[in-house]
């Protein structure tokens, strides 16, 4: 089974041998077009329009973590949290567009790339890698277990053009994607909320449910053999609008599947067994470490995405976790907000 769930940093570099050659992780690998995904998916599932009212999560305790799937999900520990409010869905394109209209904000994917981010002379950097863009999943024509064959840095890709510059415009009810962490924080500050901690997110996602390993039916995930064959039997081969699958017992949609959701915690492989029991947070930025992305302090993201399959990441579970580079968005990564008070949650 493959133990990778997302691409490494699109703009990351690896140095090897005496030649110190620059290896850019994501390249154009001749993948098939994704511009027709919307047309393939839509009208297959009757989607409801969710109630947008934030939901109060009462204070309580739960067993956080899991130990029978991936090592980084343990150890299990009883955690106690104060009450908070949480949005019932991922932040949508419609909601993010309102923020952009009010503030004129430009996301990282809409801005030119600083050559200094590569740490090499600018003449060694392919020009396309300096253009505004984001990481786009494209299924290879033939089966491949090499993630270099699944991901491409595509200039012109951003939250408004989530399938690339030649693809259709964003759909208002879809989760917003292709955002860097600072873009998410900017929206959270404008809205009066914040990005949840990993413990808050997992507690809300569980909604009292015990650990499991089986692929859930009521979640937008991958049916078939990843990354080449997606049967789409759940009605979607790509992102689905929010509200297309049943909410959990606490009324929260898409906590599992659809898009990964970023949390405020920094990532380390495994939970710290010495972490506080009450309202814990992840390691400090200095102590964070992501073995798949060692050059950056990754954030924890949760819940899996439409790319999770039984033969691949199996991260369609509340306890599932992996690291996410904060500086770059991707076509399967989003977020939702939590609020510390009723006043903030219901602020107009």
PDB file of C-alpha atoms in Angstrom, residues 129-305:
ATOM      1  CA  UNK A 129       7.636  27.487 -12.154  1.00  0.00           C
ATOM      2  CA  UNK A 130       7.849  31.225 -11.474  1.00  0.00           C
ATOM      3  CA  UNK A 131       4.393  31.962 -12.868  1.00  0.00           C
ATOM      4  CA  UNK A 132       1.334  32.155 -10.592  1.00  0.00           C
ATOM      5  CA  UNK A 133      -0.228  28.726 -10.263  1.00  0.00           C
ATOM      6  CA  UNK A 134      -0.967  25.721  -8.106  1.00  0.00           C
ATOM      7  CA  UNK A 135      -0.698  21.922  -7.877  1.00  0.00           C
ATOM      8  CA  UNK A 136      -3.255  20.078  -9.987  1.00  0.00           C
ATOM      9  CA  UNK A 137      -4.052  16.370  -9.858  1.00  0.00           C
ATOM     10  CA  UNK A 138      -4.340  14.663 -13.230  1.00  0.00           C
ATOM     11  CA  UNK A 139      -4.896  10.938 -13.470  1.00  0.00           C
ATOM     12  CA  UNK A 140      -2.192   9.227 -15.561  1.00  0.00           C
ATOM     13  CA  UNK A 141      -3.291   7.329 -18.643  1.00  0.00           C
ATOM     14  CA  UNK A 142      -1.581   4.202 -17.332  1.00  0.00           C
ATOM     15  CA  UNK A 143      -1.319   2.934 -13.774  1.00  0.00           C
ATOM     16  CA  UNK A 144       1.590   4.404 -11.849  1.00  0.00           C
ATOM     17  CA  UNK A 145       2.522   4.308  -8.166  1.00  0.00           C
ATOM     18  CA  UNK A 146       4.844   7.285  -8.630  1.00  0.00           C
ATOM     19  CA  UNK A 147       3.173  10.462  -7.394  1.00  0.00           C
ATOM     20  CA  UNK A 148       5.306  12.504  -9.790  1.00  0.00           C
ATOM     21  CA  UNK A 149       2.986  11.111 -12.458  1.00  0.00           C
ATOM     22  CA  UNK A 150      -0.171  12.360 -10.733  1.00  0.00           C
ATOM     23  CA  UNK A 151       0.603  15.984  -9.947  1.00  0.00           C
ATOM     24  CA  UNK A 152       1.560  18.959 -12.042  1.00  0.00           C
ATOM     25  CA  UNK A 153       2.329  22.553 -11.222  1.00  0.00           C
ATOM     26  CA  UNK A 154       0.025  24.376 -13.655  1.00  0.00           C
ATOM     27  CA  UNK A 155       0.402  28.136 -14.155  1.00  0.00           C
ATOM     28  CA  UNK A 156      -2.951  29.900 -14.145  1.00  0.00           C
ATOM     29  CA  UNK A 157      -4.524  27.440 -11.703  1.00  0.00           C
ATOM     30  CA  UNK A 158      -6.103  29.042  -8.635  1.00  0.00           C
ATOM     31  CA  UNK A 159      -9.329  29.037  -6.635  1.00  0.00           C
ATOM     32  CA  UNK A 160     -11.202  30.735  -9.473  1.00  0.00           C
ATOM     33  CA  UNK A 161      -9.883  28.248 -12.052  1.00  0.00           C
ATOM     34  CA  UNK A 162      -9.551  25.066  -9.979  1.00  0.00           C
ATOM     35  CA  UNK A 163      -9.057  22.728 -12.952  1.00  0.00           C
ATOM     36  CA  UNK A 164      -6.504  24.913 -14.686  1.00  0.00           C
ATOM     37  CA  UNK A 165      -6.639  28.008 -16.899  1.00  0.00           C
ATOM     38  CA  UNK A 166      -8.381  26.194 -19.769  1.00  0.00           C
ATOM     39  CA  UNK A 167     -10.920  24.502 -17.499  1.00  0.00           C
ATOM     40  CA  UNK A 168     -14.296  25.802 -16.335  1.00  0.00           C
ATOM     41  CA  UNK A 169     -14.723  28.487 -13.711  1.00  0.00           C
ATOM     42  CA  UNK A 170     -15.193  27.515 -10.093  1.00  0.00           C
ATOM     43  CA  UNK A 171     -18.606  26.348  -8.922  1.00  0.00           C
ATOM     44  CA  UNK A 172     -19.998  28.430  -6.046  1.00  0.00           C
ATOM     45  CA  UNK A 173     -21.082  25.476  -3.881  1.00  0.00           C
ATOM     46  CA  UNK A 174     -17.798  23.572  -4.149  1.00  0.00           C
ATOM     47  CA  UNK A 175     -15.178  23.770  -1.378  1.00  0.00           C
ATOM     48  CA  UNK A 176     -12.583  26.416  -2.166  1.00  0.00           C
ATOM     49  CA  UNK A 177      -9.181  24.887  -3.003  1.00  0.00           C
ATOM     50  CA  UNK A 178      -5.725  26.006  -4.191  1.00  0.00           C
ATOM     51  CA  UNK A 179      -5.164  28.161  -1.111  1.00  0.00           C
ATOM     52  CA  UNK A 180      -1.981  28.522   0.920  1.00  0.00           C
ATOM     53  CA  UNK A 181      -2.242  28.597   4.704  1.00  0.00           C
ATOM     54  CA  UNK A 182      -1.905  32.384   4.817  1.00  0.00           C
ATOM     55  CA  UNK A 183      -4.876  32.646   2.434  1.00  0.00           C
ATOM     56  CA  UNK A 184      -6.970  30.547   4.815  1.00  0.00           C
ATOM     57  CA  UNK A 185      -5.881  32.619   7.789  1.00  0.00           C
ATOM     58  CA  UNK A 186      -6.780  35.833   5.985  1.00  0.00           C
ATOM     59  CA  UNK A 187     -10.303  34.555   5.377  1.00  0.00           C
ATOM     60  CA  UNK A 188     -10.604  33.341   8.976  1.00  0.00           C
ATOM     61  CA  UNK A 189      -9.593  36.738  10.362  1.00  0.00           C
ATOM     62  CA  UNK A 190     -12.077  38.501   8.105  1.00  0.00           C
ATOM     63  CA  UNK A 191     -14.866  36.129   9.097  1.00  0.00           C
ATOM     64  CA  UNK A 192     -14.100  36.328  12.830  1.00  0.00           C
ATOM     65  CA  UNK A 193     -13.202  32.675  13.199  1.00  0.00           C
ATOM     66  CA  UNK A 194     -10.063  30.590  13.204  1.00  0.00           C
ATOM     67  CA  UNK A 195      -8.682  27.390  11.742  1.00  0.00           C
ATOM     68  CA  UNK A 196      -9.376  24.491  14.133  1.00  0.00           C
ATOM     69  CA  UNK A 197      -6.772  22.602  16.088  1.00  0.00           C
ATOM     70  CA  UNK A 198      -6.300  18.967  15.138  1.00  0.00           C
ATOM     71  CA  UNK A 199      -8.017  17.856  18.348  1.00  0.00           C
ATOM     72  CA  UNK A 200     -11.047  20.090  17.733  1.00  0.00           C
ATOM     73  CA  UNK A 201     -11.346  18.876  14.169  1.00  0.00           C
ATOM     74  CA  UNK A 202     -11.091  15.189  15.082  1.00  0.00           C
ATOM     75  CA  UNK A 203     -13.577  15.521  17.953  1.00  0.00           C
ATOM     76  CA  UNK A 204     -16.133  17.165  15.658  1.00  0.00           C
ATOM     77  CA  UNK A 205     -15.501  14.671  12.851  1.00  0.00           C
ATOM     78  CA  UNK A 206     -15.960  11.667  15.131  1.00  0.00           C
ATOM     79  CA  UNK A 207     -19.265  12.898  16.564  1.00  0.00           C
ATOM     80  CA  UNK A 208     -19.017  10.087  19.109  1.00  0.00           C
ATOM     81  CA  UNK A 209     -18.017   7.465  16.536  1.00  0.00           C
ATOM     82  CA  UNK A 210     -15.367   4.848  17.271  1.00  0.00           C
ATOM     83  CA  UNK A 211     -12.387   4.135  15.019  1.00  0.00           C
ATOM     84  CA  UNK A 212     -12.945   2.226  11.773  1.00  0.00           C
ATOM     85  CA  UNK A 213     -10.960   1.216   8.693  1.00  0.00           C
ATOM     86  CA  UNK A 214     -13.581   0.454   6.038  1.00  0.00           C
ATOM     87  CA  UNK A 215     -14.123   2.940   3.212  1.00  0.00           C
ATOM     88  CA  UNK A 216     -17.311   4.879   4.089  1.00  0.00           C
ATOM     89  CA  UNK A 217     -20.204   4.996   1.653  1.00  0.00           C
ATOM     90  CA  UNK A 218     -21.367   8.470   2.668  1.00  0.00           C
ATOM     91  CA  UNK A 219     -18.212  10.308   1.648  1.00  0.00           C
ATOM     92  CA  UNK A 220     -16.718  11.518  -1.604  1.00  0.00           C
ATOM     93  CA  UNK A 221     -13.754   9.185  -2.081  1.00  0.00           C
ATOM     94  CA  UNK A 222     -12.202   7.118  -4.875  1.00  0.00           C
ATOM     95  CA  UNK A 223     -13.923   3.926  -6.033  1.00  0.00           C
ATOM     96  CA  UNK A 224     -11.571   1.827  -8.101  1.00  0.00           C
ATOM     97  CA  UNK A 225      -7.813   1.506  -8.451  1.00  0.00           C
ATOM     98  CA  UNK A 226      -6.001   4.742  -7.676  1.00  0.00           C
ATOM     99  CA  UNK A 227      -4.681   6.687  -9.552  1.00  0.00           C
ATOM    100  CA  UNK A 228      -5.873   5.437 -12.943  1.00  0.00           C
ATOM    101  CA  UNK A 229      -9.353   3.952 -12.554  1.00  0.00           C
ATOM    102  CA  UNK A 230     -12.075   5.885 -10.742  1.00  0.00           C
ATOM    103  CA  UNK A 231     -15.497   4.286 -11.236  1.00  0.00           C
ATOM    104  CA  UNK A 232     -17.212   7.281  -9.647  1.00  0.00           C
ATOM    105  CA  UNK A 233     -19.959   5.114  -8.183  1.00  0.00           C
ATOM    106  CA  UNK A 234     -20.546   7.692  -5.452  1.00  0.00           C
ATOM    107  CA  UNK A 235     -21.549  10.154  -8.192  1.00  0.00           C
ATOM    108  CA  UNK A 236     -18.330  12.147  -8.357  1.00  0.00           C
ATOM    109  CA  UNK A 237     -14.895  11.647  -9.863  1.00  0.00           C
ATOM    110  CA  UNK A 238     -13.723  15.021  -8.607  1.00  0.00           C
ATOM    111  CA  UNK A 239     -14.807  17.485  -5.927  1.00  0.00           C
ATOM    112  CA  UNK A 240     -18.488  17.479  -5.055  1.00  0.00           C
ATOM    113  CA  UNK A 241     -20.526  20.483  -3.954  1.00  0.00           C
ATOM    114  CA  UNK A 242     -21.081  20.606  -0.207  1.00  0.00           C
ATOM    115  CA  UNK A 243     -24.246  18.859   0.927  1.00  0.00           C
ATOM    116  CA  UNK A 244     -24.131  15.900  -1.465  1.00  0.00           C
ATOM    117  CA  UNK A 245     -23.442  13.319   1.237  1.00  0.00           C
ATOM    118  CA  UNK A 246     -25.143  12.746   4.568  1.00  0.00           C
ATOM    119  CA  UNK A 247     -23.791  14.777   7.506  1.00  0.00           C
ATOM    120  CA  UNK A 248     -22.382  13.084  10.572  1.00  0.00           C
ATOM    121  CA  UNK A 249     -24.425  12.739  13.763  1.00  0.00           C
ATOM    122  CA  UNK A 250     -23.563  16.292  14.794  1.00  0.00           C
ATOM    123  CA  UNK A 251     -24.739  17.769  11.493  1.00  0.00           C
ATOM    124  CA  UNK A 252     -21.347  18.335   9.857  1.00  0.00           C
ATOM    125  CA  UNK A 253     -20.915  17.695   6.134  1.00  0.00           C
ATOM    126  CA  UNK A 254     -17.837  16.319   4.383  1.00  0.00           C
ATOM    127  CA  UNK A 255     -15.685  15.939   7.459  1.00  0.00           C
ATOM    128  CA  UNK A 256     -14.556  12.774   5.684  1.00  0.00           C
ATOM    129  CA  UNK A 257     -13.675  12.836   1.980  1.00  0.00           C
ATOM    130  CA  UNK A 258     -14.217  15.499  -0.686  1.00  0.00           C
ATOM    131  CA  UNK A 259     -11.179  17.657   0.208  1.00  0.00           C
ATOM    132  CA  UNK A 260      -8.569  17.464   2.937  1.00  0.00           C
ATOM    133  CA  UNK A 261      -9.061  20.054   5.668  1.00  0.00           C
ATOM    134  CA  UNK A 262      -6.111  21.973   7.070  1.00  0.00           C
ATOM    135  CA  UNK A 263      -5.775  22.521  10.820  1.00  0.00           C
ATOM    136  CA  UNK A 264      -3.768  25.083  12.763  1.00  0.00           C
ATOM    137  CA  UNK A 265      -1.487  22.475  14.364  1.00  0.00           C
ATOM    138  CA  UNK A 266       2.010  21.928  13.073  1.00  0.00           C
ATOM    139  CA  UNK A 267       2.785  18.370  12.025  1.00  0.00           C
ATOM    140  CA  UNK A 268       5.054  15.772  13.560  1.00  0.00           C
ATOM    141  CA  UNK A 269       4.965  12.031  12.787  1.00  0.00           C
ATOM    142  CA  UNK A 270       2.868  10.610  15.647  1.00  0.00           C
ATOM    143  CA  UNK A 271       1.143  12.423  18.459  1.00  0.00           C
ATOM    144  CA  UNK A 272       3.275  13.532  21.371  1.00  0.00           C
ATOM    145  CA  UNK A 273       2.471  11.105  24.225  1.00  0.00           C
ATOM    146  CA  UNK A 274       3.204  13.963  26.643  1.00  0.00           C
ATOM    147  CA  UNK A 275       0.718  16.326  25.026  1.00  0.00           C
ATOM    148  CA  UNK A 276      -1.650  18.064  27.453  1.00  0.00           C
ATOM    149  CA  UNK A 277      -4.963  16.363  28.029  1.00  0.00           C
ATOM    150  CA  UNK A 278      -6.973  19.581  27.954  1.00  0.00           C
ATOM    151  CA  UNK A 279      -7.307  21.600  24.716  1.00  0.00           C
ATOM    152  CA  UNK A 280      -4.023  20.342  23.227  1.00  0.00           C
ATOM    153  CA  UNK A 281      -2.194  21.888  20.325  1.00  0.00           C
ATOM    154  CA  UNK A 282       0.491  20.401  18.129  1.00  0.00           C
ATOM    155  CA  UNK A 283       4.244  20.933  18.383  1.00  0.00           C
ATOM    156  CA  UNK A 284       5.833  24.348  18.054  1.00  0.00           C
ATOM    157  CA  UNK A 285       6.931  25.397  14.592  1.00  0.00           C
ATOM    158  CA  UNK A 286      10.548  24.758  15.597  1.00  0.00           C
ATOM    159  CA  UNK A 287       9.710  21.229  16.710  1.00  0.00           C
ATOM    160  CA  UNK A 288       7.530  20.376  13.715  1.00  0.00           C
ATOM    161  CA  UNK A 289       8.844  17.801  11.267  1.00  0.00           C
ATOM    162  CA  UNK A 290       7.373  16.239   8.145  1.00  0.00           C
ATOM    163  CA  UNK A 291       9.593  13.438   6.767  1.00  0.00           C
ATOM    164  CA  UNK A 292       7.973  13.789   3.341  1.00  0.00           C
ATOM    165  CA  UNK A 293       8.585  17.549   3.291  1.00  0.00           C
ATOM    166  CA  UNK A 294      11.540  18.179   5.633  1.00  0.00           C
ATOM    167  CA  UNK A 295      12.348  21.663   4.355  1.00  0.00           C
ATOM    168  CA  UNK A 296       9.100  23.150   5.704  1.00  0.00           C
ATOM    169  CA  UNK A 297       7.053  23.188   8.889  1.00  0.00           C
ATOM    170  CA  UNK A 298       3.941  21.453   7.652  1.00  0.00           C
ATOM    171  CA  UNK A 299       0.455  21.798   9.097  1.00  0.00           C
ATOM    172  CA  UNK A 300      -1.708  18.805   9.959  1.00  0.00           C
ATOM    173  CA  UNK A 301      -4.564  18.158   7.575  1.00  0.00           C
ATOM    174  CA  UNK A 302      -7.383  15.756   8.199  1.00  0.00           C
ATOM    175  CA  UNK A 303     -10.203  13.727   6.703  1.00  0.00           C
ATOM    176  CA  UNK A 304      -8.872  12.542   3.362  1.00  0.00           C
ATOM    177  CA  UNK A 305     -10.184  13.623  -0.028  1.00  0.00           C
TER     178      UNK A 305
END
